[in-house]
C-alpha cells in the first residue's frame, strides 16, 4: 500500500468512526435586571400594604377602646340621672310639700279655699 492509500484509509476510518460525545444541554435561565427590579418593587409594595393594614388595625383597636370607655361613662351617667330623677320625684310629691309647708312655714291647708281651675 502506498502512502496515498494509507492516508485515504486513515481518513476513511476517521470519517466512518467519528467519536460522538453526548452533550447535556443545560438550560439556565438568567434573571434580568428588569425582572429583579420588578420583584423588588412588588415586595416593597406588599410590605407597605401590610404595614398599612397593621396601622389601620391598631387605629381601630384604639378607637374601640375609646368607644368602650365612653360607653361605660354614659352608663354611669345614666344611672346617676335615674337616681336624681327618683329623688326629684320623691321631693316633689304633694304630701311632702304639705308637710314642709305646715312644719317649716306654719301654713295650714284649708280645703274650702282651694279653687280648681278647668
mmCIF file of C-alpha atoms in Angstrom:
data_model
loop_
_atom_site.group_PDB
_atom_site.id
_atom_site.type_symbol
_atom_site.label_atom_id
_atom_site.label_comp_id
_atom_site.label_asym_id
_atom_site.label_seq_id
_atom_site.Cartn_x
_atom_site.Cartn_y
_atom_site.Cartn_z
ATOM 1 C CA UNK A 1 0.000 0.000 0.000
ATOM 2 C CA UNK A 2 1.233 3.284 -0.886
ATOM 3 C CA UNK A 3 1.038 6.388 1.143
ATOM 4 C CA UNK A 4 -1.993 7.821 -0.575
ATOM 5 C CA UNK A 5 -3.963 4.655 0.048
ATOM 6 C CA UNK A 6 -2.933 4.601 3.677
ATOM 7 C CA UNK A 7 -3.898 8.236 4.063
ATOM 8 C CA UNK A 8 -7.249 7.561 2.423
ATOM 9 C CA UNK A 9 -7.809 4.584 4.704
ATOM 10 C CA UNK A 10 -6.960 6.650 7.789
ATOM 11 C CA UNK A 11 -9.249 9.427 6.635
ATOM 12 C CA UNK A 12 -11.996 6.928 5.902
ATOM 13 C CA UNK A 13 -11.667 5.359 9.347
ATOM 14 C CA UNK A 14 -11.812 8.742 10.958
ATOM 15 C CA UNK A 15 -14.772 9.638 8.842
ATOM 16 C CA UNK A 16 -16.596 6.371 9.448
ATOM 17 C CA UNK A 17 -15.981 6.286 13.132
ATOM 18 C CA UNK A 18 -16.242 9.775 14.464
ATOM 19 C CA UNK A 19 -16.480 9.858 18.168
ATOM 20 C CA UNK A 20 -19.606 11.490 19.355
ATOM 21 C CA UNK A 21 -19.697 12.912 22.772
ATOM 22 C CA UNK A 22 -23.048 13.082 24.365
ATOM 23 C CA UNK A 23 -23.723 16.632 25.220
ATOM 24 C CA UNK A 24 -26.012 17.509 28.039
ATOM 25 C CA UNK A 25 -27.864 20.649 27.332
ATOM 26 C CA UNK A 26 -28.266 22.637 30.487
ATOM 27 C CA UNK A 27 -30.700 25.467 30.165
ATOM 28 C CA UNK A 28 -30.031 28.157 32.670
ATOM 29 C CA UNK A 29 -32.476 30.958 32.928
ATOM 30 C CA UNK A 30 -30.948 34.220 33.766
ATOM 31 C CA UNK A 31 -32.881 36.763 35.777
ATOM 32 C CA UNK A 32 -32.586 40.116 34.150
ATOM 33 C CA UNK A 33 -32.141 43.417 35.943
ATOM 34 C CA UNK A 34 -35.649 44.444 34.970
ATOM 35 C CA UNK A 35 -37.131 41.307 36.488
ATOM 36 C CA UNK A 36 -35.120 41.824 39.658
ATOM 37 C CA UNK A 37 -36.312 45.398 39.957
ATOM 38 C CA UNK A 38 -39.922 44.318 39.372
ATOM 39 C CA UNK A 39 -39.669 41.661 42.091
ATOM 40 C CA UNK A 40 -38.096 44.157 44.487
ATOM 41 C CA UNK A 41 -40.813 46.727 43.770
ATOM 42 C CA UNK A 42 -43.537 44.090 44.205
ATOM 43 C CA UNK A 43 -42.021 43.071 47.543
ATOM 44 C CA UNK A 44 -41.845 46.696 48.658
ATOM 45 C CA UNK A 45 -45.480 47.274 47.666
ATOM 46 C CA UNK A 46 -46.604 44.160 49.544
ATOM 47 C CA UNK A 47 -44.602 45.237 52.605
ATOM 48 C CA UNK A 48 -46.095 48.748 52.526
ATOM 49 C CA UNK A 49 -49.625 47.411 52.108
ATOM 50 C CA UNK A 50 -49.180 45.030 55.030
ATOM 51 C CA UNK A 51 -47.794 47.905 57.088
ATOM 52 C CA UNK A 52 -50.876 49.988 56.254
ATOM 53 C CA UNK A 53 -53.182 47.126 57.242
ATOM 54 C CA UNK A 54 -51.438 46.734 60.601
ATOM 55 C CA UNK A 55 -51.574 50.500 61.221
ATOM 56 C CA UNK A 56 -55.301 50.588 60.423
ATOM 57 C CA UNK A 57 -55.947 47.670 62.750
ATOM 58 C CA UNK A 58 -54.098 49.483 65.526
ATOM 59 C CA UNK A 59 -56.200 52.607 64.931
ATOM 60 C CA UNK A 60 -59.390 50.534 65.010
ATOM 61 C CA UNK A 61 -58.316 48.897 68.262
ATOM 62 C CA UNK A 62 -57.614 52.276 69.874
ATOM 63 C CA UNK A 63 -60.955 53.636 68.638
ATOM 64 C CA UNK A 64 -62.826 50.626 70.022
ATOM 65 C CA UNK A 65 -61.135 51.142 73.397
ATOM 66 C CA UNK A 66 -62.204 54.794 73.376
ATOM 67 C CA UNK A 67 -65.759 53.806 72.480
ATOM 68 C CA UNK A 68 -65.860 51.254 75.297
ATOM 69 C CA UNK A 69 -64.651 53.799 77.860
ATOM 70 C CA UNK A 70 -67.183 56.382 76.635
ATOM 71 C CA UNK A 71 -69.947 53.777 76.785
ATOM 72 C CA UNK A 72 -69.103 52.974 80.398
ATOM 73 C CA UNK A 73 -69.145 56.704 81.247
ATOM 74 C CA UNK A 74 -72.557 57.036 79.563
ATOM 75 C CA UNK A 75 -73.877 54.064 81.555
ATOM 76 C CA UNK A 76 -72.637 55.567 84.828
ATOM 77 C CA UNK A 77 -74.133 58.950 83.965
ATOM 78 C CA UNK A 78 -77.494 57.393 83.067
ATOM 79 C CA UNK A 79 -77.562 55.601 86.446
ATOM 80 C CA UNK A 80 -76.864 58.895 88.197
ATOM 81 C CA UNK A 81 -79.576 60.611 86.127
ATOM 82 C CA UNK A 82 -82.135 57.935 87.016
ATOM 83 C CA UNK A 83 -81.279 58.215 90.694
ATOM 84 C CA UNK A 84 -81.605 62.013 90.586
ATOM 85 C CA UNK A 85 -84.969 61.694 88.812
ATOM 86 C CA UNK A 86 -86.212 59.365 91.526
ATOM 87 C CA UNK A 87 -85.006 61.820 94.190
ATOM 88 C CA UNK A 88 -86.715 64.687 92.341
ATOM 89 C CA UNK A 89 -89.988 62.741 92.178
ATOM 90 C CA UNK A 90 -89.857 61.959 95.891
ATOM 91 C CA UNK A 91 -89.056 65.578 96.785
ATOM 92 C CA UNK A 92 -91.833 66.987 94.599
ATOM 93 C CA UNK A 93 -94.559 64.742 95.991
ATOM 94 C CA UNK A 94 -97.651 66.677 97.212
ATOM 95 C CA UNK A 95 -97.575 65.043 100.686
ATOM 96 C CA UNK A 96 -94.029 66.214 101.296
ATOM 97 C CA UNK A 97 -94.838 69.748 100.143
ATOM 98 C CA UNK A 98 -97.827 69.889 102.503
ATOM 99 C CA UNK A 99 -95.738 68.591 105.450
ATOM 100 C CA UNK A 100 -92.971 71.091 104.708
ATOM 101 C CA UNK A 101 -95.483 73.978 104.464
ATOM 102 C CA UNK A 102 -97.131 73.038 107.781
ATOM 103 C CA UNK A 103 -93.955 72.351 109.810
ATOM 104 C CA UNK A 104 -91.424 74.798 108.431
ATOM 105 C CA UNK A 105 -93.558 77.662 107.194
ATOM 106 C CA UNK A 106 -96.503 77.380 109.597
ATOM 107 C CA UNK A 107 -99.132 77.284 106.882
ATOM 108 C CA UNK A 108 -102.410 75.387 107.156
ATOM 109 C CA UNK A 109 -104.250 73.529 104.447
ATOM 110 C CA UNK A 110 -107.835 74.787 104.103
ATOM 111 C CA UNK A 111 -109.663 72.764 101.512
ATOM 112 C CA UNK A 112 -112.510 75.296 101.250
ATOM 113 C CA UNK A 113 -110.103 77.958 99.950
ATOM 114 C CA UNK A 114 -108.758 75.752 97.147
ATOM 115 C CA UNK A 115 -110.153 76.608 93.759
ATOM 116 C CA UNK A 116 -109.748 74.166 90.917
ATOM 117 C CA UNK A 117 -109.360 75.693 87.524
ATOM 118 C CA UNK A 118 -110.693 73.845 84.497
#
